[in-house]
mmCIF file of C-alpha atoms (C1' of nucleotides) in Angstrom:
data_model
loop_
_atom_site.group_PDB
_atom_site.id
_atom_site.type_symbol
_atom_site.label_atom_id
_atom_site.label_comp_id
_atom_site.label_asym_id
_atom_site.label_seq_id
_atom_site.Cartn_x
_atom_site.Cartn_y
_atom_site.Cartn_z
ATOM 1 C CA MET F 19 111.979 208.000 276.545
ATOM 2 C CA GLY F 20 112.961 208.778 272.996
ATOM 3 C CA GLN F 21 116.266 206.980 272.595
ATOM 4 C CA GLU F 22 117.877 208.268 269.425
ATOM 5 C CA LEU F 23 119.366 205.236 267.813
ATOM 6 C CA PRO F 24 121.044 205.063 264.405
ATOM 7 C CA VAL F 25 119.167 203.388 261.607
ATOM 8 C CA THR F 26 121.470 200.394 261.723
ATOM 9 C CA SER F 27 120.177 199.595 265.212
ATOM 10 C CA PHE F 28 116.671 199.384 263.871
ATOM 11 C CA ALA F 29 117.869 197.313 260.964
ATOM 12 C CA LEU F 30 119.162 194.742 263.436
ATOM 13 C CA LEU F 31 116.002 194.981 265.494
ATOM 14 C CA GLY F 32 114.188 194.380 262.249
ATOM 15 C CA LEU F 33 116.106 191.187 261.612
ATOM 16 C CA LEU F 34 115.063 190.001 265.043
ATOM 17 C CA SER F 35 111.448 190.932 264.394
ATOM 18 C CA PHE F 36 110.920 187.831 262.292
ATOM 19 C CA GLY F 37 110.628 185.844 265.488
ATOM 20 C CA GLU F 38 113.681 183.657 265.613
ATOM 21 C CA PRO F 39 116.204 184.577 268.333
ATOM 22 C CA LEU F 40 119.640 185.077 266.844
ATOM 23 C CA THR F 41 123.201 185.249 268.130
ATOM 24 C CA GLY F 42 125.503 188.059 267.117
ATOM 25 C CA TYR F 43 127.200 185.702 264.761
ATOM 26 C CA GLU F 44 123.956 184.653 263.095
ATOM 27 C CA LEU F 45 122.815 188.242 262.917
ATOM 28 C CA LYS F 46 125.929 189.102 260.994
ATOM 29 C CA GLN F 47 125.243 186.258 258.589
ATOM 30 C CA ARG F 48 121.700 187.444 257.943
ATOM 31 C CA ALA F 49 122.978 190.947 257.416
ATOM 32 C CA ASP F 50 125.559 189.683 254.946
ATOM 33 C CA LYS F 51 122.936 187.758 253.116
ATOM 34 C CA THR F 52 120.096 190.207 252.806
ATOM 35 C CA LEU F 53 120.546 193.489 254.617
ATOM 36 C CA ARG F 54 123.671 194.388 252.710
ATOM 37 C CA PHE F 55 121.667 194.818 249.511
ATOM 38 C CA TYR F 56 119.504 197.623 250.891
ATOM 39 C CA TRP F 57 121.437 198.963 253.793
ATOM 40 C CA VAL F 58 124.824 197.834 255.084
ATOM 41 C CA SER F 59 126.201 194.826 256.782
ATOM 42 C CA PRO F 60 127.851 196.108 259.944
ATOM 43 C CA ALA F 61 131.199 194.682 260.959
ATOM 44 C CA MET F 62 131.185 191.759 263.349
ATOM 45 C CA SER F 63 132.465 193.910 266.176
ATOM 46 C CA GLN F 64 129.803 196.485 265.475
ATOM 47 C CA VAL F 65 127.087 193.869 265.745
ATOM 48 C CA TYR F 66 128.184 192.929 269.246
ATOM 49 C CA THR F 67 128.500 196.547 270.288
ATOM 50 C CA GLU F 68 125.032 197.163 268.953
ATOM 51 C CA LEU F 69 123.616 194.142 270.750
ATOM 52 C CA ASP F 70 125.046 195.443 274.026
ATOM 53 C CA ARG F 71 123.421 198.787 273.479
ATOM 54 C CA LEU F 72 120.047 197.372 272.482
ATOM 55 C CA ASN F 73 120.174 195.083 275.480
ATOM 56 C CA GLY F 74 121.059 198.045 277.686
ATOM 57 C CA HIS F 75 118.022 199.869 276.365
ATOM 58 C CA GLY F 76 115.879 196.836 277.124
ATOM 59 C CA LEU F 77 114.926 196.414 273.473
ATOM 60 C CA ILE F 78 116.286 192.892 273.214
ATOM 61 C CA ARG F 79 116.799 190.128 275.740
ATOM 62 C CA PRO F 80 119.451 187.412 275.823
ATOM 63 C CA VAL F 81 118.012 183.931 275.762
ATOM 64 C CA GLY F 82 120.788 181.725 277.051
ATOM 65 C CA ASP F 83 120.649 178.450 275.190
ATOM 66 C CA GLY F 84 123.960 177.098 276.228
ATOM 67 C CA ARG F 85 127.183 178.073 274.509
ATOM 68 C CA ALA F 86 125.983 180.969 272.402
ATOM 69 C CA THR F 87 123.878 183.932 273.462
ATOM 70 C CA ALA F 88 120.900 184.451 271.224
ATOM 71 C CA TYR F 89 118.780 187.556 271.516
ATOM 72 C CA SER F 90 115.103 188.080 270.971
ATOM 73 C CA LEU F 91 112.972 191.200 270.760
ATOM 74 C CA THR F 92 111.347 192.375 273.961
ATOM 75 C CA ASP F 93 107.943 194.042 273.996
ATOM 76 C CA ALA F 94 109.751 197.343 274.404
ATOM 77 C CA GLY F 95 111.843 196.462 271.370
ATOM 78 C CA ARG F 96 108.794 195.711 269.290
ATOM 79 C CA THR F 97 107.257 198.987 270.389
ATOM 80 C CA ALA F 98 110.433 200.904 269.595
ATOM 81 C CA LEU F 99 110.481 199.364 266.139
ATOM 82 C CA ASP F 100 106.816 200.226 265.570
ATOM 83 C CA THR F 101 107.389 203.783 266.731
ATOM 84 C CA TRP F 102 110.413 204.136 264.503
ATOM 85 C CA LEU F 103 108.494 202.827 261.506
ATOM 86 C CA SER F 104 105.559 205.140 262.024
ATOM 87 C CA THR F 105 107.179 208.368 263.162
ATOM 88 C CA THR F 106 110.748 208.683 261.924
ATOM 89 C CA PRO F 107 111.192 210.826 258.821
ATOM 90 C CA ILE F 108 112.405 208.807 255.856
ATOM 91 C CA GLY F 109 115.352 210.174 253.976
ATOM 92 C CA PHE F 110 116.095 209.703 250.310
ATOM 93 C CA PRO F 111 118.350 206.739 249.464
ATOM 94 C CA VAL F 112 122.065 207.320 249.533
ATOM 95 C CA LEU F 113 124.077 205.675 246.817
ATOM 96 C CA LYS F 114 127.833 205.375 246.884
ATOM 97 C CA HIS F 115 128.652 204.235 243.415
ATOM 98 C CA PRO F 116 132.382 203.955 242.748
ATOM 99 C CA VAL F 117 131.799 203.076 239.113
ATOM 100 C CA ALA F 118 129.647 206.117 238.422
ATOM 101 C CA LEU F 119 132.157 208.274 240.264
ATOM 102 C CA ARG F 120 134.948 207.029 238.049
ATOM 103 C CA LEU F 121 132.928 207.290 234.886
ATOM 104 C CA LEU F 122 132.345 210.932 235.760
ATOM 105 C CA LEU F 123 136.080 211.313 235.303
ATOM 106 C CA GLY F 124 136.167 209.240 232.149
ATOM 107 C CA ALA F 125 137.972 212.011 230.330
ATOM 108 C CA LEU F 126 141.023 211.370 232.494
ATOM 109 C CA MET F 127 141.219 207.740 231.461
ATOM 110 C CA ASP F 128 142.095 206.121 228.192
ATOM 111 C CA PRO F 129 139.116 204.607 226.357
ATOM 112 C CA GLU F 130 140.249 201.077 227.010
ATOM 113 C CA SER F 131 140.214 201.660 230.772
ATOM 114 C CA VAL F 132 136.726 203.100 230.650
ATOM 115 C CA ARG F 133 135.598 200.085 228.726
ATOM 116 C CA ARG F 134 137.182 197.723 231.212
ATOM 117 C CA LEU F 135 135.669 199.666 234.103
ATOM 118 C CA LEU F 136 132.200 199.041 232.745
ATOM 119 C CA LEU F 137 132.820 195.452 231.715
ATOM 120 C CA ASP F 138 134.152 194.621 235.155
ATOM 121 C CA HIS F 139 131.079 196.200 236.664
ATOM 122 C CA LEU F 140 128.901 193.983 234.501
ATOM 123 C CA ASP F 141 130.666 190.970 235.963
ATOM 124 C CA ALA F 142 130.211 192.235 239.497
ATOM 125 C CA LEU F 143 126.533 192.873 238.803
ATOM 126 C CA GLU F 144 126.140 189.342 237.548
ATOM 127 C CA GLU F 145 127.652 187.978 240.712
ATOM 128 C CA GLU F 146 125.537 190.054 243.045
ATOM 129 C CA HIS F 147 122.451 189.240 241.065
ATOM 130 C CA ALA F 148 123.175 185.558 241.477
ATOM 131 C CA ALA F 149 123.686 185.977 245.225
ATOM 132 C CA LEU F 150 120.407 187.820 245.598
ATOM 133 C CA GLU F 151 118.612 185.301 243.459
ATOM 134 C CA GLU F 152 119.765 182.595 245.808
ATOM 135 C CA VAL F 153 118.232 184.513 248.680
ATOM 136 C CA ARG F 154 115.068 184.987 246.694
ATOM 137 C CA THR F 155 114.607 181.316 245.984
ATOM 138 C CA SER F 156 115.294 180.476 249.623
ATOM 139 C CA LEU F 157 112.242 182.568 250.469
ATOM 140 C CA GLN F 158 109.970 180.642 248.155
ATOM 141 C CA GLY F 159 107.280 178.806 249.992
ATOM 142 C CA ALA F 160 106.823 181.596 252.503
ATOM 143 C CA ASP F 161 106.390 184.489 250.103
ATOM 144 C CA ALA F 162 102.652 184.510 249.631
ATOM 145 C CA PRO F 163 100.568 187.348 251.087
ATOM 146 C CA ASP F 164 100.179 186.905 254.860
ATOM 147 C CA GLN F 165 103.171 184.626 254.996
ATOM 148 C CA LEU F 166 106.275 185.471 256.991
ATOM 149 C CA PHE F 167 108.585 186.372 254.142
ATOM 150 C CA ARG F 168 106.109 188.186 251.944
ATOM 151 C CA TYR F 169 107.792 191.569 252.285
ATOM 152 C CA PRO F 170 111.374 190.345 252.176
ATOM 153 C CA SER F 171 110.416 188.641 248.923
ATOM 154 C CA LEU F 172 109.005 191.829 247.492
ATOM 155 C CA VAL F 173 112.176 193.673 248.405
ATOM 156 C CA ALA F 174 114.311 190.925 246.911
ATOM 157 C CA ASP F 175 112.370 191.167 243.659
ATOM 158 C CA TRP F 176 112.926 194.886 243.737
ATOM 159 C CA GLY F 177 116.652 194.328 244.110
ATOM 160 C CA LEU F 178 116.775 191.797 241.315
ATOM 161 C CA SER F 179 114.979 194.152 238.988
ATOM 162 C CA TYR F 180 117.372 196.907 239.978
ATOM 163 C CA PHE F 181 120.408 194.807 239.097
ATOM 164 C CA GLU F 182 118.887 193.745 235.815
ATOM 165 C CA HIS F 183 118.147 197.293 234.837
ATOM 166 C CA GLU F 184 121.601 198.465 235.805
ATOM 167 C CA LYS F 185 122.977 195.806 233.514
ATOM 168 C CA THR F 186 121.041 197.186 230.552
ATOM 169 C CA ILE F 187 122.132 200.728 231.398
ATOM 170 C CA ILE F 188 125.787 199.743 231.429
ATOM 171 C CA GLU F 189 125.435 197.895 228.146
ATOM 172 C CA ASP F 190 123.820 200.985 226.737
ATOM 173 C CA LEU F 191 126.639 203.193 227.976
ATOM 174 C CA LEU F 192 129.185 200.853 226.427
ATOM 175 C CA ARG F 193 127.419 201.142 223.096
ATOM 176 C CA ARG F 194 127.205 204.909 223.316
ATOM 177 C CA ILE F 195 130.876 205.179 224.181
ATOM 178 C CA GLU F 196 131.914 203.100 221.210
ATOM 179 C CA ASP F 197 129.884 204.907 218.569
ATOM 180 C CA GLY F 198 129.839 208.455 219.889
ATOM 181 C CA SER F 199 126.220 209.164 220.638
ATOM 182 C CA MET K 4 154.504 208.271 248.818
ATOM 183 C CA GLY K 5 151.269 206.391 248.821
ATOM 184 C CA GLN K 6 148.976 208.726 250.711
ATOM 185 C CA GLU K 7 145.899 206.751 251.614
ATOM 186 C CA LEU K 8 143.066 209.163 251.137
ATOM 187 C CA PRO K 9 139.361 208.363 251.418
ATOM 188 C CA VAL K 10 137.338 208.225 248.253
ATOM 189 C CA THR K 11 135.636 211.499 249.088
ATOM 190 C CA SER K 12 138.980 213.267 248.753
ATOM 191 C CA PHE K 13 139.302 211.995 245.221
ATOM 192 C CA ALA K 14 135.737 212.960 244.501
ATOM 193 C CA LEU K 15 136.605 216.543 245.368
ATOM 194 C CA LEU K 16 139.819 216.332 243.386
ATOM 195 C CA GLY K 17 137.670 215.069 240.549
ATOM 196 C CA LEU K 18 135.430 218.113 240.732
ATOM 197 C CA LEU K 19 138.527 220.273 240.431
ATOM 198 C CA SER K 20 139.792 218.239 237.496
ATOM 199 C CA PHE K 21 137.405 219.988 235.119
ATOM 200 C CA GLY K 22 139.747 222.945 235.079
ATOM 201 C CA GLU K 23 137.910 225.709 236.883
ATOM 202 C CA PRO K 24 139.402 226.660 240.276
ATOM 203 C CA LEU K 25 136.737 226.513 242.971
ATOM 204 C CA THR K 26 136.329 227.797 246.504
ATOM 205 C CA GLY K 27 135.174 225.533 249.298
ATOM 206 C CA TYR K 28 131.774 227.091 249.064
ATOM 207 C CA GLU K 29 131.509 226.488 245.327
ATOM 208 C CA LEU K 30 132.815 222.974 245.729
ATOM 209 C CA LYS K 31 130.016 222.258 248.155
ATOM 210 C CA GLN K 32 127.500 223.609 245.649
ATOM 211 C CA ARG K 33 128.816 221.373 242.883
ATOM 212 C CA ALA K 34 128.744 218.420 245.219
ATOM 213 C CA ASP K 35 125.147 219.212 246.163
ATOM 214 C CA LYS K 36 124.233 219.470 242.537
ATOM 215 C CA THR K 37 125.873 216.461 240.987
ATOM 216 C CA LEU K 38 128.096 214.432 243.266
ATOM 217 C CA ARG K 39 125.314 213.684 245.703
ATOM 218 C CA PHE K 40 123.577 211.500 243.140
ATOM 219 C CA TYR K 41 126.451 209.045 242.862
ATOM 220 C CA TRP K 42 128.443 209.536 245.966
ATOM 221 C CA VAL K 43 127.782 211.927 248.833
ATOM 222 C CA SER K 44 127.811 215.614 249.349
ATOM 223 C CA PRO K 45 130.138 216.206 252.287
ATOM 224 C CA ALA K 46 129.166 218.726 254.935
ATOM 225 C CA MET K 47 130.431 222.250 254.474
ATOM 226 C CA SER K 48 132.866 221.852 257.347
ATOM 227 C CA GLN K 49 134.122 218.630 255.860
ATOM 228 C CA VAL K 50 134.852 220.315 252.564
ATOM 229 C CA TYR K 51 137.128 222.834 254.231
ATOM 230 C CA THR K 52 138.847 220.159 256.287
ATOM 231 C CA GLU K 53 139.397 218.176 253.124
ATOM 232 C CA LEU K 54 140.770 221.169 251.266
ATOM 233 C CA ASP K 55 143.288 221.741 254.045
ATOM 234 C CA ARG K 56 144.432 218.187 253.818
ATOM 235 C CA LEU K 57 144.670 218.120 250.046
ATOM 236 C CA ASN K 58 146.591 221.366 250.154
ATOM 237 C CA GLY K 59 148.870 219.921 252.814
ATOM 238 C CA HIS K 60 149.565 216.986 250.515
ATOM 239 C CA GLY K 61 150.330 219.373 247.683
ATOM 240 C CA LEU K 62 147.529 218.022 245.545
ATOM 241 C CA ILE K 63 145.758 221.359 245.220
ATOM 242 C CA ARG K 64 146.960 224.937 245.342
ATOM 243 C CA PRO K 65 145.147 228.033 246.570
ATOM 244 C CA VAL K 66 144.797 230.697 243.932
ATOM 245 C CA GLY K 67 144.075 233.874 245.852
ATOM 246 C CA ASP K 68 141.682 235.946 243.874
ATOM 247 C CA GLY K 69 140.737 238.440 246.550
ATOM 248 C CA ARG K 70 138.085 237.717 249.131
ATOM 249 C CA ALA K 71 137.613 234.014 248.533
ATOM 250 C CA THR K 72 140.240 231.287 248.243
ATOM 251 C CA ALA K 73 139.774 229.158 245.177
ATOM 252 C CA TYR K 74 141.794 225.999 244.695
ATOM 253 C CA SER K 75 143.073 224.365 241.572
ATOM 254 C CA LEU K 76 144.665 220.995 240.923
ATOM 255 C CA THR K 77 148.440 220.823 240.993
ATOM 256 C CA ASP K 78 150.406 218.492 238.753
ATOM 257 C CA ALA K 79 150.838 216.239 241.757
ATOM 258 C CA GLY K 80 147.091 216.332 242.253
ATOM 259 C CA ARG K 81 146.441 215.343 238.686
ATOM 260 C CA THR K 82 148.928 212.512 239.009
ATOM 261 C CA ALA K 83 147.362 211.347 242.265
ATOM 262 C CA LEU K 84 143.973 211.299 240.597
ATOM 263 C CA ASP K 85 145.319 209.362 237.615
ATOM 264 C CA THR K 86 146.992 206.866 239.900
ATOM 265 C CA TRP K 87 143.855 206.442 241.941
ATOM 266 C CA LEU K 88 141.784 205.867 238.827
ATOM 267 C CA SER K 89 144.128 203.294 237.403
ATOM 268 C CA THR K 90 145.247 201.357 240.447
ATOM 269 C CA THR K 91 142.702 201.500 243.259
ATOM 270 C CA PRO K 92 140.405 198.492 243.517
ATOM 271 C CA ILE K 93 136.800 199.366 242.811
ATOM 272 C CA GLY K 94 134.234 198.192 245.311
ATOM 273 C CA PHE K 95 130.648 197.327 244.604
ATOM 274 C CA PRO K 96 128.150 200.176 245.073
ATOM 275 C CA VAL K 97 126.728 200.672 248.541
ATOM 276 C CA LEU K 98 123.077 201.544 248.741
ATOM 277 C CA LYS K 99 121.400 202.816 251.869
ATOM 278 C CA HIS K 100 117.767 202.646 251.019
ATOM 279 C CA PRO K 101 115.471 203.604 253.907
ATOM 280 C CA VAL K 102 112.375 202.761 251.900
ATOM 281 C CA ALA K 103 113.532 199.242 251.062
ATOM 282 C CA LEU K 104 114.584 198.762 254.669
ATOM 283 C CA ARG K 105 111.115 199.697 255.866
ATOM 284 C CA LEU K 106 109.364 197.640 253.233
ATOM 285 C CA LEU K 107 111.332 194.664 254.488
ATOM 286 C CA LEU K 108 109.396 195.144 257.711
ATOM 287 C CA GLY K 109 106.099 195.720 255.956
ATOM 288 C CA ALA K 110 104.482 193.013 258.045
ATOM 289 C CA LEU K 111 104.846 195.249 261.091
ATOM 290 C CA MET K 112 102.909 198.079 259.470
ATOM 291 C CA ASP K 113 99.286 198.396 258.535
ATOM 292 C CA PRO K 114 98.636 198.176 254.790
ATOM 293 C CA GLU K 115 97.755 201.831 254.524
ATOM 294 C CA SER K 116 101.156 202.845 255.921
ATOM 295 C CA VAL K 117 102.956 200.609 253.478
ATOM 296 C CA ARG K 118 100.994 202.196 250.671
ATOM 297 C CA ARG K 119 101.827 205.685 251.866
ATOM 298 C CA LEU K 120 105.464 204.735 252.262
ATOM 299 C CA LEU K 121 105.673 203.825 248.597
ATOM 300 C CA LEU K 122 103.565 206.706 247.362
ATOM 301 C CA ASP K 123 105.726 209.185 249.256
ATOM 302 C CA HIS K 124 108.787 207.599 247.737
ATOM 303 C CA LEU K 125 107.302 208.088 244.288
ATOM 304 C CA ASP K 126 106.980 211.798 245.048
ATOM 305 C CA ALA K 127 110.553 211.980 246.275
ATOM 306 C CA LEU K 128 111.737 210.175 243.156
ATOM 307 C CA GLU K 129 109.897 212.661 240.993
ATOM 308 C CA GLU K 130 111.600 215.537 242.749
ATOM 309 C CA GLU K 131 115.082 214.082 242.504
ATOM 310 C CA HIS K 132 114.519 213.194 238.900
ATOM 311 C CA ALA K 133 113.586 216.779 238.156
ATOM 312 C CA ALA K 134 116.671 218.051 239.935
ATOM 313 C CA LEU K 135 118.930 215.741 237.990
ATOM 314 C CA GLU K 136 117.210 216.600 234.757
ATOM 315 C CA GLU K 137 118.016 220.223 235.387
ATOM 316 C CA VAL K 138 121.662 219.298 235.760
ATOM 317 C CA ARG K 139 121.468 217.244 232.598
ATOM 318 C CA THR K 140 120.090 220.058 230.486
ATOM 319 C CA SER K 141 122.686 222.439 231.892
ATOM 320 C CA LEU K 142 125.305 220.147 230.382
ATOM 321 C CA GLN K 143 123.822 220.298 226.939
ATOM 322 C CA GLY K 144 126.088 221.943 224.441
ATOM 323 C CA ALA K 145 129.180 220.378 225.984
ATOM 324 C CA ASP K 146 128.075 216.767 226.030
ATOM 325 C CA ALA K 147 129.319 215.566 222.672
ATOM 326 C CA PRO K 148 132.229 213.132 222.491
ATOM 327 C CA ASP K 149 135.517 214.925 223.147
ATOM 328 C CA GLN K 150 133.721 217.778 224.852
ATOM 329 C CA LEU K 151 134.301 218.659 228.502
ATOM 330 C CA PHE K 152 131.074 217.332 229.939
ATOM 331 C CA ARG K 153 130.767 214.194 227.860
ATOM 332 C CA TYR K 154 131.195 211.826 230.774
ATOM 333 C CA PRO K 155 129.203 213.799 233.321
ATOM 334 C CA SER K 156 126.381 213.723 230.790
ATOM 335 C CA LEU K 157 126.612 209.969 230.412
ATOM 336 C CA VAL K 158 126.497 209.581 234.171
ATOM 337 C CA ALA K 159 123.545 211.940 234.429
ATOM 338 C CA ASP K 160 121.668 209.905 231.818
ATOM 339 C CA TRP K 161 122.482 206.827 233.822
ATOM 340 C CA GLY K 162 121.019 208.445 236.931
ATOM 341 C CA LEU K 163 117.896 209.560 235.131
ATOM 342 C CA SER K 164 117.306 206.089 233.798
ATOM 343 C CA TYR K 165 117.832 204.711 237.276
ATOM 344 C CA PHE K 166 115.186 206.993 238.754
ATOM 345 C CA GLU K 167 112.752 206.183 235.986
ATOM 346 C CA HIS K 168 113.168 202.490 236.477
ATOM 347 C CA GLU K 169 112.796 202.764 240.228
ATOM 348 C CA LYS K 170 109.522 204.530 239.616
ATOM 349 C CA THR K 171 108.202 201.625 237.580
ATOM 350 C CA ILE K 172 109.389 199.149 240.210
ATOM 351 C CA ILE K 173 107.552 200.990 242.954
ATOM 352 C CA GLU K 174 104.394 201.194 240.880
ATOM 353 C CA ASP K 175 104.710 197.486 240.306
ATOM 354 C CA LEU K 176 105.115 196.804 243.994
ATOM 355 C CA LEU K 177 102.048 198.886 244.749
ATOM 356 C CA ARG K 178 100.040 196.830 242.299
ATOM 357 C CA ARG K 179 101.337 193.561 243.714
ATOM 358 C CA ILE K 180 100.518 194.627 247.244
ATOM 359 C CA GLU K 181 96.975 195.514 246.359
ATOM 360 C CA ASP K 182 96.085 192.324 244.524
ATOM 361 C CA GLY K 183 98.180 189.779 246.330
ATOM 362 C CA SER K 184 100.602 188.456 243.731
ATOM 363 C "C1'" DA Y 22 118.429 248.550 257.721
ATOM 364 C "C1'" DC Y 23 117.931 244.072 257.145
ATOM 365 C "C1'" DA Y 24 117.747 239.601 254.896
ATOM 366 C "C1'" DG Y 25 120.070 236.454 252.494
ATOM 367 C "C1'" DC Y 26 123.920 234.635 250.527
ATOM 368 C "C1'" DC Y 27 129.057 234.029 250.348
ATOM 369 C "C1'" DA Y 28 132.803 232.380 252.953
ATOM 370 C "C1'" DT Y 29 135.504 229.903 256.480
ATOM 371 C "C1'" DG Y 30 136.368 227.651 260.194
ATOM 372 C "C1'" DT Y 31 136.397 224.995 265.342
ATOM 373 C "C1'" DA Y 32 134.721 221.576 268.743
ATOM 374 C "C1'" DA Y 33 132.369 217.755 270.244
ATOM 375 C "C1'" DC Y 34 130.698 213.710 269.028
ATOM 376 C "C1'" DT Y 35 128.956 209.239 266.731
ATOM 377 C "C1'" DC Y 36 129.233 205.652 263.650
ATOM 378 C "C1'" DG Y 37 131.587 202.252 261.981
ATOM 379 C "C1'" DT Y 38 135.945 200.220 260.535
ATOM 380 C "C1'" DT Y 39 140.316 197.430 260.942
ATOM 381 C "C1'" DA Y 40 143.392 194.964 263.677
ATOM 382 C "C1'" DC Y 41 143.955 192.142 267.289
ATOM 383 C "C1'" DA Y 42 142.992 188.515 270.708
ATOM 384 C "C1'" DT Y 43 140.859 184.432 272.440
ATOM 385 C "C1'" DG Y 44 138.744 180.118 272.807
ATOM 386 C "C1'" DA Y 45 135.169 176.386 271.939
ATOM 387 C "C1'" DT Y 46 133.163 173.166 268.698
ATOM 388 C "C1'" DT Y 47 132.777 170.533 264.423
ATOM 389 C "C1'" DA Y 48 134.204 168.163 260.217
ATOM 390 C "C1'" DC Y 49 137.503 165.518 257.861
ATOM 391 C "C1'" DG O 30 145.100 166.350 264.883
ATOM 392 C "C1'" DT O 31 144.157 170.128 262.474
ATOM 393 C "C1'" DA O 32 141.516 173.291 259.714
ATOM 394 C "C1'" DA O 33 137.316 175.644 259.398
ATOM 395 C "C1'" DT O 34 133.585 177.558 261.535
ATOM 396 C "C1'" DC O 35 131.204 179.401 265.569
ATOM 397 C "C1'" DA O 36 131.450 182.802 269.014
ATOM 398 C "C1'" DT O 37 132.649 187.125 271.435
ATOM 399 C "C1'" DG O 38 134.889 190.790 272.463
ATOM 400 C "C1'" DT O 39 138.603 195.186 273.048
ATOM 401 C "C1'" DA O 40 141.357 199.102 271.310
ATOM 402 C "C1'" DA O 41 142.714 202.482 268.200
ATOM 403 C "C1'" DC O 42 141.353 205.089 264.741
ATOM 404 C "C1'" DG O 43 139.136 207.721 260.819
ATOM 405 C "C1'" DA O 44 135.445 209.743 258.355
ATOM 406 C "C1'" DG O 45 131.991 212.596 258.590
ATOM 407 C "C1'" DT O 46 128.182 214.917 261.104
ATOM 408 C "C1'" DT O 47 125.860 218.673 263.802
ATOM 409 C "C1'" DA O 48 126.166 222.729 266.346
ATOM 410 C "C1'" DC O 49 128.275 226.787 266.880
ATOM 411 C "C1'" DA O 50 130.696 231.115 265.729
ATOM 412 C "C1'" DT O 51 132.111 234.764 262.817
ATOM 413 C "C1'" DG O 52 132.124 238.231 259.376
ATOM 414 C "C1'" DG O 53 131.896 240.429 254.678
ATOM 415 C "C1'" DC O 54 129.172 241.476 250.702
ATOM 416 C "C1'" DT O 55 124.763 242.291 248.013
ATOM 417 C "C1'" DG O 56 120.274 243.445 246.887
ATOM 418 C "C1'" DT O 57 116.165 245.989 248.086
#
DNA sequence: ACAGCCATGTAACTCGTTACATGATTAC
DNA sequence: GTAATCATGTAACGAGTTACATGGCTGT
């Protein structure tokens, strides 16, 4: 029974694989906090739609704890996740970078606008870096090998390094644009 | 007449903004070559659909040169592009990174699979880097300030640096995974 | 002659979004 | 009591994909 699910489904399954049952609402919060850096954070409505589907496929199970419906992975869900991890071909990352896209058309803008484009991006980078750093520190204490958040921590470090490097690239571009090199 | 077009429309308009009229087929080739690194390369069918729409909006004009229909920017198209560049809010980049997503779930895999995951990604990075480098060298000769491909060159350098840094991150992660740090 | 590329499109479909709607609980 | 947060969903829609179909031109 090879159910072809989109990657986002497995991303949500993945969030549930850390053990704690989560409601749709909580799932969205986790996605906003961490998943959005490496994948996407689906819209609220999409989360619930997805939960219905996963439940329909028997990959998750509602655990009614009163007012809110939390879901936890079923054995089938764990298996599906394992199978996905081991057999699904991995594509190359897709980057949608509005700043790079605009810089490509830098010739259509006046120099001051190009400069502001990059400076604004530096600010945005700073902000995102801070947000990710917060996540990173929240993982401290469980980030040693064999601990629960070992891999999330590694990925967070990856992301932090990525932001830091992008910052230096942008600064470099700004310099090159000023003195034509 | 604020026609709300998706970013991809403006990306295609942008490709036409370099002066040369292009057919749908050629547009797709350019997108495959350069645009895909910073945005997406739309499917062939999507390119034609998009061209119809842009033509319908009067932003591009078919220049019939025999067997194939090439399109060039109209004045309205140029204006639309300028307006988009100067007034549309710029979102933060969206990254869909299947490798990071899987590494997040590294605890569900055996160590050897995690290792292979990262090693395979290194190979893929190498390949993409080579492809982009080819683009970069093809721009040489027109990449000086005030020349046509100045900004595309800057963006290509940005991309190259990004790939190179990602390589060092992955190598770092591999090291950290081996000796638990 | 046949393969491969150039060239253009249609149809069906999925993913995911925004807008909208509703109501319970909690904090001040 | 009232604002914010928690909680869940429906409906309409748009962007973009894959699969399919077609045909001319080019090189060997």
